């Protein structure tokens, strides 16, 4: 999945239209992907369509909470994906 495809998928999931927030969303997407990688999720999974939902959830958490606190759901999905990668 390309960066553009991921950005568009996250925007669709969060019901965001237009391009005004793209820079902010890309920063949040990168932060979420780094968190997932640091948690042990494989790059193959992070960059596949399997992770779109959890990345959108993480972006939403950062967007809405403001305190950079991830939701329990996001954390649980990251753990599941870590194990799905066979590590």
Short mmCIF file of N, CA, C and O in Angstrom, two decimals:
data_model
loop_
_atom_site.label_atom_id
_atom_site.label_comp_id
_atom_site.label_asym_id
_atom_site.label_seq_id
_atom_site.Cartn_x
_atom_site.Cartn_y
_atom_site.Cartn_z
N UNK A 1 0.85 -1.17 0.00
CA UNK A 1 0.00 0.00 0.00
C UNK A 1 0.90 1.24 0.00
O UNK A 1 1.80 1.35 0.83
N UNK A 2 0.65 2.14 -0.92
CA UNK A 2 1.46 3.36 -1.01
C UNK A 2 1.05 4.34 0.08
O UNK A 2 -0.03 4.21 0.69
N UNK A 3 1.89 5.34 0.31
CA UNK A 3 1.58 6.37 1.29
C UNK A 3 0.30 7.12 0.92
O UNK A 3 -0.52 7.43 1.78
N UNK A 4 0.13 7.38 -0.36
CA UNK A 4 -1.07 8.09 -0.82
C UNK A 4 -2.32 7.24 -0.60
O UNK A 4 -3.36 7.75 -0.16
N UNK A 5 -2.23 5.95 -0.92
CA UNK A 5 -3.37 5.05 -0.70
C UNK A 5 -3.72 4.98 0.79
O UNK A 5 -4.90 5.01 1.15
N UNK A 6 -2.70 4.91 1.63
CA UNK A 6 -2.95 4.85 3.07
C UNK A 6 -3.58 6.14 3.57
O UNK A 6 -4.55 6.11 4.32
N UNK A 7 -3.05 7.27 3.15
CA UNK A 7 -3.63 8.56 3.54
C UNK A 7 -5.09 8.63 3.13
O UNK A 7 -5.95 9.01 3.94
N UNK A 8 -5.41 8.23 1.90
CA UNK A 8 -6.79 8.27 1.44
C UNK A 8 -7.68 7.31 2.23
O UNK A 8 -8.83 7.64 2.55
N UNK A 9 -7.16 6.14 2.57
CA UNK A 9 -7.93 5.17 3.36
C UNK A 9 -8.19 5.70 4.77
O UNK A 9 -9.30 5.55 5.30
N UNK A 10 -7.20 6.32 5.37
CA UNK A 10 -7.37 6.89 6.71
C UNK A 10 -8.39 8.03 6.67
O UNK A 10 -9.28 8.12 7.52
N UNK A 11 -8.29 8.88 5.65
CA UNK A 11 -9.25 9.98 5.52
C UNK A 11 -10.67 9.46 5.34
O UNK A 11 -11.61 9.99 5.92
N UNK A 12 -10.82 8.41 4.56
CA UNK A 12 -12.14 7.80 4.37
C UNK A 12 -12.66 7.26 5.70
O UNK A 12 -13.82 7.49 6.06
N UNK A 13 -11.81 6.54 6.42
CA UNK A 13 -12.22 5.96 7.70
C UNK A 13 -12.61 7.02 8.71
O UNK A 13 -13.51 6.81 9.54
N UNK A 14 -11.96 8.17 8.66
CA UNK A 14 -12.23 9.24 9.62
C UNK A 14 -13.20 10.30 9.08
O UNK A 14 -13.45 11.30 9.74
N UNK A 15 -13.72 10.05 7.88
CA UNK A 15 -14.68 10.94 7.25
C UNK A 15 -14.11 12.35 7.07
O UNK A 15 -14.75 13.35 7.37
N UNK A 16 -12.87 12.40 6.60
CA UNK A 16 -12.18 13.67 6.34
C UNK A 16 -12.09 13.85 4.83
O UNK A 16 -11.67 12.94 4.11
N UNK A 17 -12.49 15.02 4.36
CA UNK A 17 -12.44 15.30 2.93
C UNK A 17 -11.46 16.44 2.66
O UNK A 17 -11.08 17.17 3.57
N UNK A 18 -11.10 16.61 1.42
CA UNK A 18 -10.19 17.68 1.04
C UNK A 18 -8.75 17.35 1.40
O UNK A 18 -8.43 16.25 1.86
N UNK A 19 -7.88 18.33 1.18
CA UNK A 19 -6.45 18.11 1.39
C UNK A 19 -5.86 19.00 2.48
O UNK A 19 -4.67 18.92 2.77
N UNK A 20 -6.68 19.84 3.08
CA UNK A 20 -6.19 20.82 4.04
C UNK A 20 -5.42 20.18 5.20
O UNK A 20 -4.41 20.72 5.65
N UNK A 21 -5.86 19.02 5.69
CA UNK A 21 -5.26 18.38 6.85
C UNK A 21 -4.24 17.29 6.48
O UNK A 21 -3.73 16.60 7.37
N UNK A 22 -3.91 17.16 5.21
CA UNK A 22 -3.03 16.07 4.78
C UNK A 22 -1.68 16.05 5.49
O UNK A 22 -1.19 15.00 5.88
N UNK A 23 -1.06 17.21 5.66
CA UNK A 23 0.25 17.25 6.32
C UNK A 23 0.16 16.74 7.75
O UNK A 23 0.99 15.94 8.19
N UNK A 24 -0.84 17.20 8.48
CA UNK A 24 -1.03 16.76 9.86
C UNK A 24 -1.32 15.27 9.90
O UNK A 24 -0.75 14.54 10.72
N UNK A 25 -2.19 14.80 9.03
CA UNK A 25 -2.51 13.38 8.99
C UNK A 25 -1.29 12.53 8.66
O UNK A 25 -1.09 11.47 9.26
N UNK A 26 -0.45 12.99 7.75
CA UNK A 26 0.77 12.25 7.42
C UNK A 26 1.73 12.16 8.60
O UNK A 26 2.38 11.14 8.80
N UNK A 27 1.81 13.22 9.40
CA UNK A 27 2.64 13.18 10.61
C UNK A 27 2.09 12.15 11.58
O UNK A 27 2.84 11.34 12.14
N UNK A 28 0.78 12.15 11.78
CA UNK A 28 0.15 11.18 12.69
C UNK A 28 0.31 9.75 12.17
O UNK A 28 0.57 8.83 12.94
N UNK A 29 0.14 9.57 10.86
CA UNK A 29 0.30 8.24 10.27
C UNK A 29 1.72 7.73 10.51
O UNK A 29 1.91 6.58 10.92
N UNK A 30 2.71 8.57 10.27
CA UNK A 30 4.10 8.17 10.49
C UNK A 30 4.33 7.82 11.96
O UNK A 30 5.02 6.82 12.26
N UNK A 31 3.78 8.60 12.86
CA UNK A 31 3.94 8.33 14.29
C UNK A 31 3.31 7.00 14.67
O UNK A 31 3.90 6.20 15.41
N UNK A 32 2.12 6.73 14.16
CA UNK A 32 1.43 5.46 14.44
C UNK A 32 2.23 4.29 13.87
O UNK A 32 2.42 3.28 14.55
N UNK A 33 2.70 4.43 12.64
CA UNK A 33 3.49 3.35 12.04
C UNK A 33 4.78 3.10 12.82
O UNK A 33 5.19 1.95 13.01
N UNK A 34 5.42 4.16 13.30
CA UNK A 34 6.62 4.00 14.11
C UNK A 34 6.31 3.30 15.43
O UNK A 34 7.08 2.44 15.88
N UNK A 35 5.19 3.64 16.04
CA UNK A 35 4.77 2.99 17.27
C UNK A 35 4.57 1.49 17.03
O UNK A 35 5.02 0.65 17.81
N UNK A 36 3.90 1.17 15.92
CA UNK A 36 3.65 -0.23 15.59
C UNK A 36 4.95 -0.97 15.35
O UNK A 36 5.14 -2.09 15.85
N UNK A 37 5.87 -0.36 14.62
CA UNK A 37 7.16 -0.98 14.34
C UNK A 37 7.95 -1.19 15.63
O UNK A 37 8.51 -2.27 15.86
N UNK A 38 7.98 -0.18 16.48
CA UNK A 38 8.69 -0.29 17.75
C UNK A 38 8.06 -1.34 18.67
O UNK A 38 8.73 -1.87 19.55
N UNK A 39 6.78 -1.63 18.43
CA UNK A 39 6.08 -2.65 19.22
C UNK A 39 6.29 -4.06 18.68
O UNK A 39 5.83 -5.03 19.26
N UNK A 40 6.96 -4.16 17.53
CA UNK A 40 7.27 -5.47 16.99
C UNK A 40 6.42 -5.92 15.83
O UNK A 40 6.53 -7.06 15.38
N UNK A 41 5.55 -5.06 15.32
CA UNK A 41 4.75 -5.41 14.14
C UNK A 41 5.66 -5.35 12.92
O UNK A 41 6.42 -4.39 12.76
N UNK A 42 5.59 -6.36 12.09
CA UNK A 42 6.47 -6.42 10.91
C UNK A 42 6.12 -5.31 9.92
O UNK A 42 4.96 -4.90 9.80
N UNK A 43 7.14 -4.85 9.20
CA UNK A 43 6.92 -3.82 8.18
C UNK A 43 5.95 -4.31 7.10
O UNK A 43 5.18 -3.52 6.57
N UNK A 44 6.00 -5.60 6.78
CA UNK A 44 5.08 -6.14 5.77
C UNK A 44 3.63 -5.95 6.20
O UNK A 44 2.79 -5.58 5.38
N UNK A 45 3.33 -6.21 7.47
CA UNK A 45 1.97 -6.03 7.96
C UNK A 45 1.61 -4.55 8.06
O UNK A 45 0.49 -4.15 7.71
N UNK A 46 2.54 -3.74 8.56
CA UNK A 46 2.27 -2.31 8.71
C UNK A 46 1.91 -1.70 7.36
O UNK A 46 1.01 -0.86 7.28
N UNK A 47 2.57 -2.13 6.32
CA UNK A 47 2.38 -1.54 5.00
C UNK A 47 1.35 -2.28 4.14
O UNK A 47 1.26 -2.04 2.94
N UNK A 48 0.57 -3.15 4.76
CA UNK A 48 -0.47 -3.87 4.02
C UNK A 48 -1.85 -3.34 4.39
O UNK A 48 -2.02 -2.61 5.36
N UNK A 49 -2.83 -3.77 3.63
CA UNK A 49 -4.20 -3.33 3.88
C UNK A 49 -4.74 -3.85 5.22
O UNK A 49 -5.70 -3.30 5.75
N UNK A 50 -4.09 -4.86 5.78
CA UNK A 50 -4.50 -5.41 7.08
C UNK A 50 -4.43 -4.35 8.17
O UNK A 50 -5.21 -4.38 9.12
N UNK A 51 -3.52 -3.41 8.03
CA UNK A 51 -3.27 -2.43 9.09
C UNK A 51 -4.02 -1.11 8.92
O UNK A 51 -3.92 -0.23 9.78
N UNK A 52 -4.77 -0.96 7.86
CA UNK A 52 -5.46 0.32 7.63
C UNK A 52 -6.35 0.70 8.80
O UNK A 52 -6.31 1.84 9.28
N UNK A 53 -7.13 -0.23 9.30
CA UNK A 53 -8.05 0.07 10.40
C UNK A 53 -7.34 0.49 11.66
O UNK A 53 -7.73 1.47 12.31
N UNK A 54 -6.28 -0.24 12.03
CA UNK A 54 -5.57 0.10 13.26
C UNK A 54 -4.80 1.41 13.10
O UNK A 54 -4.72 2.20 14.05
N UNK A 55 -4.27 1.67 11.93
CA UNK A 55 -3.59 2.95 11.71
C UNK A 55 -4.60 4.09 11.79
O UNK A 55 -4.34 5.12 12.43
N UNK A 56 -5.77 3.92 11.18
CA UNK A 56 -6.82 4.94 11.27
C UNK A 56 -7.23 5.17 12.72
O UNK A 56 -7.44 6.31 13.14
N UNK A 57 -7.33 4.08 13.50
CA UNK A 57 -7.70 4.20 14.92
C UNK A 57 -6.62 4.98 15.67
O UNK A 57 -6.93 5.86 16.48
N UNK A 58 -5.36 4.68 15.41
CA UNK A 58 -4.27 5.39 16.07
C UNK A 58 -4.25 6.86 15.70
O UNK A 58 -4.05 7.72 16.56
N UNK A 59 -4.46 7.16 14.42
CA UNK A 59 -4.52 8.56 13.98
C UNK A 59 -5.68 9.26 14.66
O UNK A 59 -5.54 10.39 15.16
N UNK A 60 -6.81 8.61 14.74
CA UNK A 60 -7.98 9.19 15.41
C UNK A 60 -7.69 9.46 16.88
O UNK A 60 -8.07 10.51 17.42
N UNK A 61 -7.01 8.53 17.53
CA UNK A 61 -6.65 8.73 18.94
C UNK A 61 -5.78 9.97 19.11
O UNK A 61 -6.02 10.79 19.99
N UNK A 62 -4.76 10.11 18.27
CA UNK A 62 -3.89 11.27 18.37
C UNK A 62 -4.64 12.56 18.04
O UNK A 62 -4.45 13.58 18.69
N UNK A 63 -5.50 12.48 17.05
CA UNK A 63 -6.26 13.64 16.60
C UNK A 63 -7.23 14.11 17.68
O UNK A 63 -7.33 15.30 17.97
N UNK A 64 -7.92 13.17 18.29
CA UNK A 64 -9.00 13.51 19.22
C UNK A 64 -8.57 13.70 20.67
O UNK A 64 -9.13 14.51 21.39
N UNK A 65 -7.60 12.93 21.11
CA UNK A 65 -7.22 13.02 22.51
C UNK A 65 -6.27 14.17 22.78
O UNK A 65 -6.24 14.71 23.87
N UNK A 66 -5.47 14.54 21.82
CA UNK A 66 -4.57 15.66 21.99
C UNK A 66 -3.43 15.41 22.97
O UNK A 66 -2.40 16.04 22.91
N UNK A 67 -3.62 14.49 23.88
CA UNK A 67 -2.59 14.21 24.88
C UNK A 67 -1.69 13.07 24.42
O UNK A 67 -0.89 12.57 25.20
N UNK A 68 -1.84 12.67 23.17
CA UNK A 68 -1.04 11.58 22.59
C UNK A 68 -1.23 10.28 23.34
O UNK A 68 -0.31 9.49 23.49
N UNK A 69 -2.45 10.03 23.79
CA UNK A 69 -2.77 8.78 24.47
C UNK A 69 -3.53 7.89 23.50
O UNK A 69 -4.55 8.28 22.94
N UNK A 70 -3.00 6.68 23.30
CA UNK A 70 -3.67 5.73 22.43
C UNK A 70 -4.76 4.99 23.21
O UNK A 70 -4.61 4.70 24.39
N UNK A 71 -5.83 4.64 22.50
CA UNK A 71 -6.94 3.91 23.11
C UNK A 71 -6.56 2.46 23.39
O UNK A 71 -5.61 1.93 22.80
N UNK A 72 -7.30 1.85 24.29
CA UNK A 72 -7.08 0.44 24.61
C UNK A 72 -7.26 -0.42 23.36
O UNK A 72 -6.51 -1.37 23.15
N UNK A 73 -8.25 -0.10 22.54
CA UNK A 73 -8.49 -0.86 21.32
C UNK A 73 -7.26 -0.82 20.41
O UNK A 73 -6.83 -1.86 19.89
N UNK A 74 -6.69 0.36 20.22
CA UNK A 74 -5.52 0.48 19.37
C UNK A 74 -4.38 -0.39 19.89
O UNK A 74 -3.76 -1.14 19.14
N UNK A 75 -4.11 -0.30 21.17
CA UNK A 75 -3.03 -1.09 21.78
C UNK A 75 -3.28 -2.59 21.59
O UNK A 75 -2.37 -3.35 21.23
N UNK A 76 -4.51 -3.04 21.80
CA UNK A 76 -4.84 -4.46 21.64
C UNK A 76 -4.63 -4.91 20.20
O UNK A 76 -4.10 -6.01 19.96
N UNK A 77 -5.02 -4.11 19.23
CA UNK A 77 -4.84 -4.47 17.82
C UNK A 77 -3.36 -4.53 17.44
O UNK A 77 -2.95 -5.41 16.70
N UNK A 78 -2.57 -3.61 17.98
CA UNK A 78 -1.13 -3.64 17.70
C UNK A 78 -0.53 -4.94 18.24
O UNK A 78 0.27 -5.60 17.57
N UNK A 79 -0.93 -5.33 19.44
CA UNK A 79 -0.44 -6.58 20.02
C UNK A 79 -0.84 -7.77 19.15
O UNK A 79 -0.04 -8.66 18.88
N UNK A 80 -2.09 -7.79 18.70
CA UNK A 80 -2.56 -8.87 17.84
C UNK A 80 -1.74 -8.94 16.55
O UNK A 80 -1.35 -10.02 16.11
N UNK A 81 -1.49 -7.79 15.95
CA UNK A 81 -0.72 -7.77 14.70
C UNK A 81 0.72 -8.18 14.92
O UNK A 81 1.34 -8.80 14.05
N UNK A 82 1.27 -7.87 16.07
CA UNK A 82 2.63 -8.31 16.39
C UNK A 82 2.70 -9.83 16.34
O UNK A 82 3.60 -10.41 15.74
N UNK A 83 1.73 -10.48 16.96
CA UNK A 83 1.72 -11.93 16.99
C UNK A 83 1.31 -12.54 15.64
O UNK A 83 1.76 -13.63 15.30
N UNK A 84 0.51 -11.83 14.90
CA UNK A 84 0.11 -12.30 13.57
C UNK A 84 1.33 -12.39 12.66
O UNK A 84 1.40 -13.26 11.79
N UNK A 85 2.31 -11.54 12.90
CA UNK A 85 3.53 -11.55 12.10
C UNK A 85 4.44 -12.71 12.43
O UNK A 85 5.45 -12.91 11.76
N UNK A 86 4.10 -13.50 13.44
CA UNK A 86 4.87 -14.69 13.77
C UNK A 86 6.13 -14.42 14.56
O UNK A 86 7.00 -15.28 14.66
N UNK A 87 6.22 -13.25 15.15
CA UNK A 87 7.42 -12.93 15.91
C UNK A 87 7.25 -13.27 17.38
O UNK A 87 6.20 -13.32 17.91
#
